[in-house]
mmCIF file of C-alpha atoms in Angstrom:
data_model
loop_
_atom_site.group_PDB
_atom_site.id
_atom_site.type_symbol
_atom_site.label_atom_id
_atom_site.label_comp_id
_atom_site.label_asym_id
_atom_site.label_seq_id
_atom_site.Cartn_x
_atom_site.Cartn_y
_atom_site.Cartn_z
ATOM 1 C CA UNK L 325 81.185 85.358 120.907
ATOM 2 C CA UNK L 326 82.327 83.708 117.683
ATOM 3 C CA UNK L 327 85.779 83.909 116.101
ATOM 4 C CA UNK L 328 86.447 87.013 113.935
ATOM 5 C CA UNK L 329 86.335 86.218 110.233
ATOM 6 C CA UNK L 330 89.861 87.513 109.579
ATOM 7 C CA UNK L 331 91.209 85.200 112.261
ATOM 8 C CA UNK L 332 89.298 82.302 110.695
ATOM 9 C CA UNK L 333 90.890 83.054 107.319
ATOM 10 C CA UNK L 334 94.432 83.760 108.545
ATOM 11 C CA UNK L 335 94.652 81.062 111.202
ATOM 12 C CA UNK L 336 97.853 81.269 113.245
ATOM 13 C CA UNK L 337 99.078 84.150 111.059
ATOM 14 C CA UNK L 338 96.487 86.386 112.706
ATOM 15 C CA UNK L 339 98.753 86.672 115.770
ATOM 16 C CA UNK L 340 101.565 87.933 113.533
ATOM 17 C CA UNK L 341 99.603 91.106 112.798
ATOM 18 C CA UNK L 342 100.497 94.283 114.642
ATOM 19 C CA UNK L 343 98.534 94.352 117.939
ATOM 20 C CA UNK L 344 96.556 97.368 116.767
ATOM 21 C CA UNK L 345 95.523 95.495 113.618
ATOM 22 C CA UNK L 346 94.516 92.458 115.649
ATOM 23 C CA UNK L 347 92.227 94.724 117.624
ATOM 24 C CA UNK L 348 90.832 96.333 114.471
ATOM 25 C CA UNK L 349 90.009 92.979 112.877
ATOM 26 C CA UNK L 350 88.724 91.311 116.057
ATOM 27 C CA UNK L 351 85.063 92.295 115.715
ATOM 28 C CA UNK L 352 82.831 89.227 115.690
ATOM 29 C CA UNK L 353 79.071 88.635 115.822
ATOM 30 C CA UNK L 354 77.828 89.038 119.375
ATOM 31 C CA UNK L 355 80.690 91.328 120.425
ATOM 32 C CA UNK L 356 78.269 94.002 121.584
ATOM 33 C CA UNK L 357 80.195 96.748 119.814
ATOM 34 C CA UNK L 358 80.940 98.175 116.389
ATOM 35 C CA UNK L 359 83.900 100.089 114.994
ATOM 36 C CA UNK L 360 84.065 103.737 113.942
ATOM 37 C CA UNK L 361 86.947 105.167 111.940
ATOM 38 C CA UNK L 362 87.385 108.835 111.035
ATOM 39 C CA UNK L 363 90.220 110.271 109.004
ATOM 40 C CA UNK L 364 91.429 111.708 105.718
ATOM 41 C CA UNK L 365 92.227 110.108 102.401
ATOM 42 C CA UNK L 366 95.401 111.606 100.947
ATOM 43 C CA UNK L 367 94.073 110.454 97.564
ATOM 44 C CA UNK L 368 90.726 108.857 96.700
ATOM 45 C CA UNK L 369 88.832 108.054 93.529
ATOM 46 C CA UNK L 370 89.590 107.673 89.839
ATOM 47 C CA UNK L 371 92.625 109.568 88.545
ATOM 48 C CA UNK L 372 91.801 108.941 84.878
ATOM 49 C CA UNK L 373 89.437 111.690 83.747
ATOM 50 C CA UNK L 374 88.339 109.800 80.622
ATOM 51 C CA UNK L 375 87.104 106.887 82.756
ATOM 52 C CA UNK L 376 84.997 108.949 85.160
ATOM 53 C CA UNK L 377 81.879 109.275 82.935
ATOM 54 C CA UNK L 378 81.723 105.478 82.748
ATOM 55 C CA UNK L 379 82.020 105.145 86.518
ATOM 56 C CA UNK L 380 79.283 107.757 86.905
ATOM 57 C CA UNK L 381 76.834 105.400 85.168
ATOM 58 C CA UNK L 382 77.306 102.778 87.904
ATOM 59 C CA UNK L 383 77.759 105.109 90.880
ATOM 60 C CA UNK L 384 74.294 104.161 92.172
ATOM 61 C CA UNK L 385 75.682 100.718 92.966
ATOM 62 C CA UNK L 386 77.743 102.322 95.768
ATOM 63 C CA UNK L 387 80.785 100.274 94.785
ATOM 64 C CA UNK L 388 82.472 102.755 92.424
ATOM 65 C CA UNK L 389 82.294 106.522 92.012
ATOM 66 C CA UNK L 390 83.559 109.024 89.429
ATOM 67 C CA UNK L 391 85.047 111.681 91.726
ATOM 68 C CA UNK L 392 88.728 112.133 92.493
ATOM 69 C CA UNK L 393 90.176 114.216 95.293
ATOM 70 C CA UNK L 394 93.048 114.782 97.667
ATOM 71 C CA UNK L 395 92.851 115.367 101.425
ATOM 72 C CA UNK L 396 89.239 114.176 101.487
ATOM 73 C CA UNK L 397 87.643 113.411 104.891
ATOM 74 C CA UNK L 398 85.938 110.054 105.374
ATOM 75 C CA UNK L 399 84.155 107.957 107.966
ATOM 76 C CA UNK L 400 83.865 104.176 108.175
ATOM 77 C CA UNK L 401 81.695 101.920 110.312
ATOM 78 C CA UNK L 402 82.463 98.216 110.774
ATOM 79 C CA UNK L 403 79.623 95.940 111.909
ATOM 80 C CA UNK L 404 80.151 92.243 112.701
ATOM 81 C CA UNK L 405 76.977 90.192 112.239
ATOM 82 C CA UNK L 406 75.387 87.094 110.780
ATOM 83 C CA UNK L 407 74.034 87.524 107.277
ATOM 84 C CA UNK L 408 70.507 86.238 106.482
ATOM 85 C CA UNK L 409 72.015 82.855 105.584
ATOM 86 C CA UNK L 410 73.789 82.397 108.906
ATOM 87 C CA UNK L 411 77.301 83.226 107.692
ATOM 88 C CA UNK L 412 79.668 85.174 109.937
ATOM 89 C CA UNK L 413 80.119 88.555 108.242
ATOM 90 C CA UNK L 414 81.626 92.009 108.536
ATOM 91 C CA UNK L 415 79.871 94.923 106.838
ATOM 92 C CA UNK L 416 81.838 98.117 106.176
ATOM 93 C CA UNK L 417 79.960 101.339 105.447
ATOM 94 C CA UNK L 418 82.156 104.216 104.218
ATOM 95 C CA UNK L 419 81.118 107.834 103.768
ATOM 96 C CA UNK L 420 83.527 109.857 101.621
ATOM 97 C CA UNK L 421 83.003 113.602 101.922
ATOM 98 C CA UNK L 422 83.953 115.071 98.546
ATOM 99 C CA UNK L 423 83.371 118.832 98.225
ATOM 100 C CA UNK L 424 79.675 119.266 97.502
ATOM 101 C CA UNK L 425 78.921 115.524 97.458
ATOM 102 C CA UNK L 426 79.083 112.598 99.861
ATOM 103 C CA UNK L 427 79.644 109.174 98.355
ATOM 104 C CA UNK L 428 78.637 105.953 100.114
ATOM 105 C CA UNK L 429 80.871 102.938 99.496
ATOM 106 C CA UNK L 430 79.807 99.690 101.147
ATOM 107 C CA UNK L 431 80.553 95.978 101.189
ATOM 108 C CA UNK L 432 80.052 92.826 103.242
ATOM 109 C CA UNK L 433 82.857 90.321 103.757
ATOM 110 C CA UNK L 434 81.652 86.795 104.505
ATOM 111 C CA UNK L 435 83.449 83.749 105.908
ATOM 112 C CA UNK L 436 82.896 80.678 103.745
ATOM 113 C CA UNK L 437 84.049 77.510 105.502
ATOM 114 C CA UNK L 438 84.650 74.194 103.762
ATOM 115 C CA UNK L 439 86.851 71.137 104.187
ATOM 116 C CA UNK L 440 89.703 73.127 102.674
ATOM 117 C CA UNK L 441 89.507 75.798 105.389
ATOM 118 C CA UNK L 442 87.963 79.265 105.505
ATOM 119 C CA UNK L 443 88.028 81.778 102.684
ATOM 120 C CA UNK L 444 86.637 85.299 102.638
ATOM 121 C CA UNK L 445 84.205 86.463 99.971
ATOM 122 C CA UNK L 446 83.614 90.194 99.572
ATOM 123 C CA UNK L 447 80.210 91.329 98.259
ATOM 124 C CA UNK L 448 80.301 94.901 96.956
ATOM 125 C CA UNK L 449 77.709 97.621 96.592
ATOM 126 C CA UNK L 450 74.179 98.310 97.772
ATOM 127 C CA UNK L 451 72.832 95.272 95.876
ATOM 128 C CA UNK L 452 75.843 93.033 96.568
ATOM 129 C CA UNK L 453 75.919 92.171 92.862
ATOM 130 C CA UNK L 454 79.707 91.897 92.595
ATOM 131 C CA UNK L 455 81.595 89.298 94.608
ATOM 132 C CA UNK L 456 85.292 88.561 94.796
ATOM 133 C CA UNK L 457 87.450 86.167 96.774
ATOM 134 C CA UNK L 458 90.113 87.652 99.063
ATOM 135 C CA UNK L 459 93.586 86.169 99.406
ATOM 136 C CA UNK L 460 95.182 87.374 102.655
ATOM 137 C CA UNK L 461 98.712 87.417 104.006
ATOM 138 C CA UNK L 462 100.752 89.080 106.754
ATOM 139 C CA UNK L 463 103.977 90.923 105.965
ATOM 140 C CA UNK L 464 107.136 90.512 108.080
ATOM 141 C CA UNK L 465 106.305 93.925 109.616
ATOM 142 C CA UNK L 466 102.864 92.716 110.708
ATOM 143 C CA UNK L 467 100.840 94.512 108.038
ATOM 144 C CA UNK L 468 97.765 92.925 106.463
ATOM 145 C CA UNK L 469 97.839 92.442 102.703
ATOM 146 C CA UNK L 470 94.904 91.355 100.590
ATOM 147 C CA UNK L 471 94.460 90.634 96.894
ATOM 148 C CA UNK L 472 91.105 90.076 95.224
ATOM 149 C CA UNK L 473 90.606 87.238 92.771
ATOM 150 C CA UNK L 474 87.930 85.411 90.792
ATOM 151 C CA UNK L 475 85.243 88.099 90.544
ATOM 152 C CA UNK L 476 81.639 87.140 89.869
ATOM 153 C CA UNK L 477 78.717 89.293 88.770
ATOM 154 C CA UNK L 478 75.155 88.367 89.777
ATOM 155 C CA UNK L 479 72.405 89.565 87.431
ATOM 156 C CA UNK L 480 69.088 88.066 88.462
ATOM 157 C CA UNK L 481 69.433 84.281 88.122
ATOM 158 C CA UNK L 482 72.720 84.626 86.228
ATOM 159 C CA UNK L 483 76.087 84.074 87.889
ATOM 160 C CA UNK L 484 78.769 85.426 85.559
ATOM 161 C CA UNK L 485 82.434 84.717 86.179
ATOM 162 C CA UNK L 486 84.349 87.659 84.779
ATOM 163 C CA UNK L 487 87.087 86.601 82.337
ATOM 164 C CA UNK L 488 90.630 87.680 83.114
ATOM 165 C CA UNK L 489 90.518 90.163 80.229
ATOM 166 C CA UNK L 490 87.658 92.067 81.903
ATOM 167 C CA UNK L 491 88.310 91.472 85.576
ATOM 168 C CA UNK L 492 89.996 94.016 87.839
ATOM 169 C CA UNK L 493 92.229 93.152 90.777
ATOM 170 C CA UNK L 494 92.269 95.023 94.080
ATOM 171 C CA UNK L 495 95.499 95.239 96.081
ATOM 172 C CA UNK L 496 95.032 96.329 99.695
ATOM 173 C CA UNK L 497 97.410 96.942 102.576
ATOM 174 C CA UNK L 498 96.556 98.101 106.083
ATOM 175 C CA UNK L 499 98.890 98.826 108.989
ATOM 176 C CA UNK L 500 99.405 100.760 112.213
ATOM 177 C CA UNK L 501 101.606 103.858 111.921
ATOM 178 C CA UNK L 502 103.223 104.127 115.342
ATOM 179 C CA UNK L 503 104.901 107.423 114.502
ATOM 180 C CA UNK L 504 101.550 109.141 113.828
ATOM 181 C CA UNK L 505 99.455 106.973 116.145
ATOM 182 C CA UNK L 506 96.970 106.219 113.362
ATOM 183 C CA UNK L 507 95.751 103.384 111.187
ATOM 184 C CA UNK L 508 96.772 103.578 107.543
ATOM 185 C CA UNK L 509 95.239 101.946 104.495
ATOM 186 C CA UNK L 510 96.060 101.826 100.798
ATOM 187 C CA UNK L 511 93.901 100.185 98.131
ATOM 188 C CA UNK L 512 94.479 100.129 94.370
ATOM 189 C CA UNK L 513 92.122 98.568 91.819
ATOM 190 C CA UNK L 514 93.877 97.744 88.545
ATOM 191 C CA UNK L 515 92.525 96.483 85.233
ATOM 192 C CA UNK L 516 95.001 95.098 82.715
ATOM 193 C CA UNK L 517 93.664 97.121 79.754
ATOM 194 C CA UNK L 518 92.560 100.265 81.578
ATOM 195 C CA UNK L 519 95.169 100.632 84.303
ATOM 196 C CA UNK L 520 94.317 102.240 87.629
ATOM 197 C CA UNK L 521 90.529 102.252 88.078
ATOM 198 C CA UNK L 522 90.299 103.286 91.720
ATOM 199 C CA UNK L 523 92.649 104.282 94.512
ATOM 200 C CA UNK L 524 92.214 105.303 98.106
ATOM 201 C CA UNK L 525 94.962 105.824 100.622
ATOM 202 C CA UNK L 526 95.010 107.656 103.912
ATOM 203 C CA UNK L 527 95.004 107.494 107.694
ATOM 204 C CA UNK L 528 92.340 107.393 110.379
ATOM 205 C CA UNK L 529 91.589 107.099 114.065
ATOM 206 C CA UNK L 530 89.538 104.130 115.200
ATOM 207 C CA UNK L 531 87.419 103.348 118.218
ATOM 208 C CA UNK L 532 84.751 100.915 119.362
ATOM 209 C CA UNK L 533 81.266 101.949 120.445
ATOM 210 C CA UNK L 534 78.397 99.951 122.005
ATOM 211 C CA UNK L 535 76.137 98.285 119.466
ATOM 212 C CA UNK L 536 73.151 100.361 118.438
ATOM 213 C CA UNK L 537 69.776 99.408 119.945
ATOM 214 C CA UNK L 538 68.391 98.061 116.671
ATOM 215 C CA UNK L 539 71.630 96.351 115.684
ATOM 216 C CA UNK L 540 71.939 93.488 118.139
ATOM 217 C CA UNK L 541 69.340 90.838 117.616
ATOM 218 C CA UNK L 542 66.319 93.036 116.803
ATOM 219 C CA UNK L 543 66.938 92.570 113.099
ATOM 220 C CA UNK L 544 66.337 88.837 113.469
ATOM 221 C CA UNK L 545 62.621 89.355 113.982
ATOM 222 C CA UNK L 546 62.027 92.041 111.326
ATOM 223 C CA UNK L 547 61.958 89.796 108.281
ATOM 224 C CA UNK L 548 63.112 86.329 107.294
ATOM 225 C CA UNK L 549 65.828 87.863 105.097
ATOM 226 C CA UNK L 550 67.332 90.314 107.601
ATOM 227 C CA UNK L 551 70.812 90.123 109.039
ATOM 228 C CA UNK L 552 71.322 89.495 112.756
ATOM 229 C CA UNK L 553 73.347 92.195 114.512
ATOM 230 C CA UNK L 554 73.380 94.779 111.706
ATOM 231 C CA UNK L 555 71.574 98.116 112.159
ATOM 232 C CA UNK L 556 68.801 98.820 109.679
ATOM 233 C CA UNK L 557 70.546 101.756 107.975
ATOM 234 C CA UNK L 558 73.629 99.631 107.228
ATOM 235 C CA UNK L 559 71.741 96.833 105.498
ATOM 236 C CA UNK L 560 72.093 96.572 101.710
ATOM 237 C CA UNK L 561 69.099 96.720 99.412
ATOM 238 C CA UNK L 562 69.684 93.061 98.578
ATOM 239 C CA UNK L 563 71.620 90.093 99.979
ATOM 240 C CA UNK L 564 73.419 87.494 97.869
ATOM 241 C CA UNK L 565 73.914 83.878 98.929
ATOM 242 C CA UNK L 566 75.815 82.598 95.894
ATOM 243 C CA UNK L 567 79.628 82.572 95.843
#
């Protein structure tokens, strides 16, 4: 089994994470299992009503959505795999159960290794058209903190680096709540001119389950552009190699 991508990126700091977080982020290609989280978001979505019609126009990308709610149930699956280009990856597939509508929110985080070390690149949405670098750190309490930076948009052959005036920054924190016996997460996406674009914060239970029959190696023989170790239903409509 290979090294988990978060351990590759954090190095020795990975062992400073709370033990429960180390377990959560320890999935790696070939592990023979995938993660399932089920819980409730205390808040999720876009709080600014005027911005929601704009988000509705891009909701098909499965990276943003116009709804906002409180005490909203959700489910997440984490699958460690190799992407079609051989990079160690972790795909997260979230189902958010708003009243009357379920939203799918998905991304793939990829380990990019160079002479300067390993960095994580997060590809968002069903077409993986938006990519952002992740800067990670561990707090003194053992929580994981991440900040997105340097977003790129891929439109056909074009690779567009978003200028600072248009880019949004995501601030994420995840930790183990010993008092409640649950994982907790908080993510805020802020844009300097718009303010808070997206927020989700809540708690969940997490467990591992054996890899699905079509998610451990079978994908390698389906097509030349399929991921290895990712079930068919969790694959995006398109993969992106550029960073």
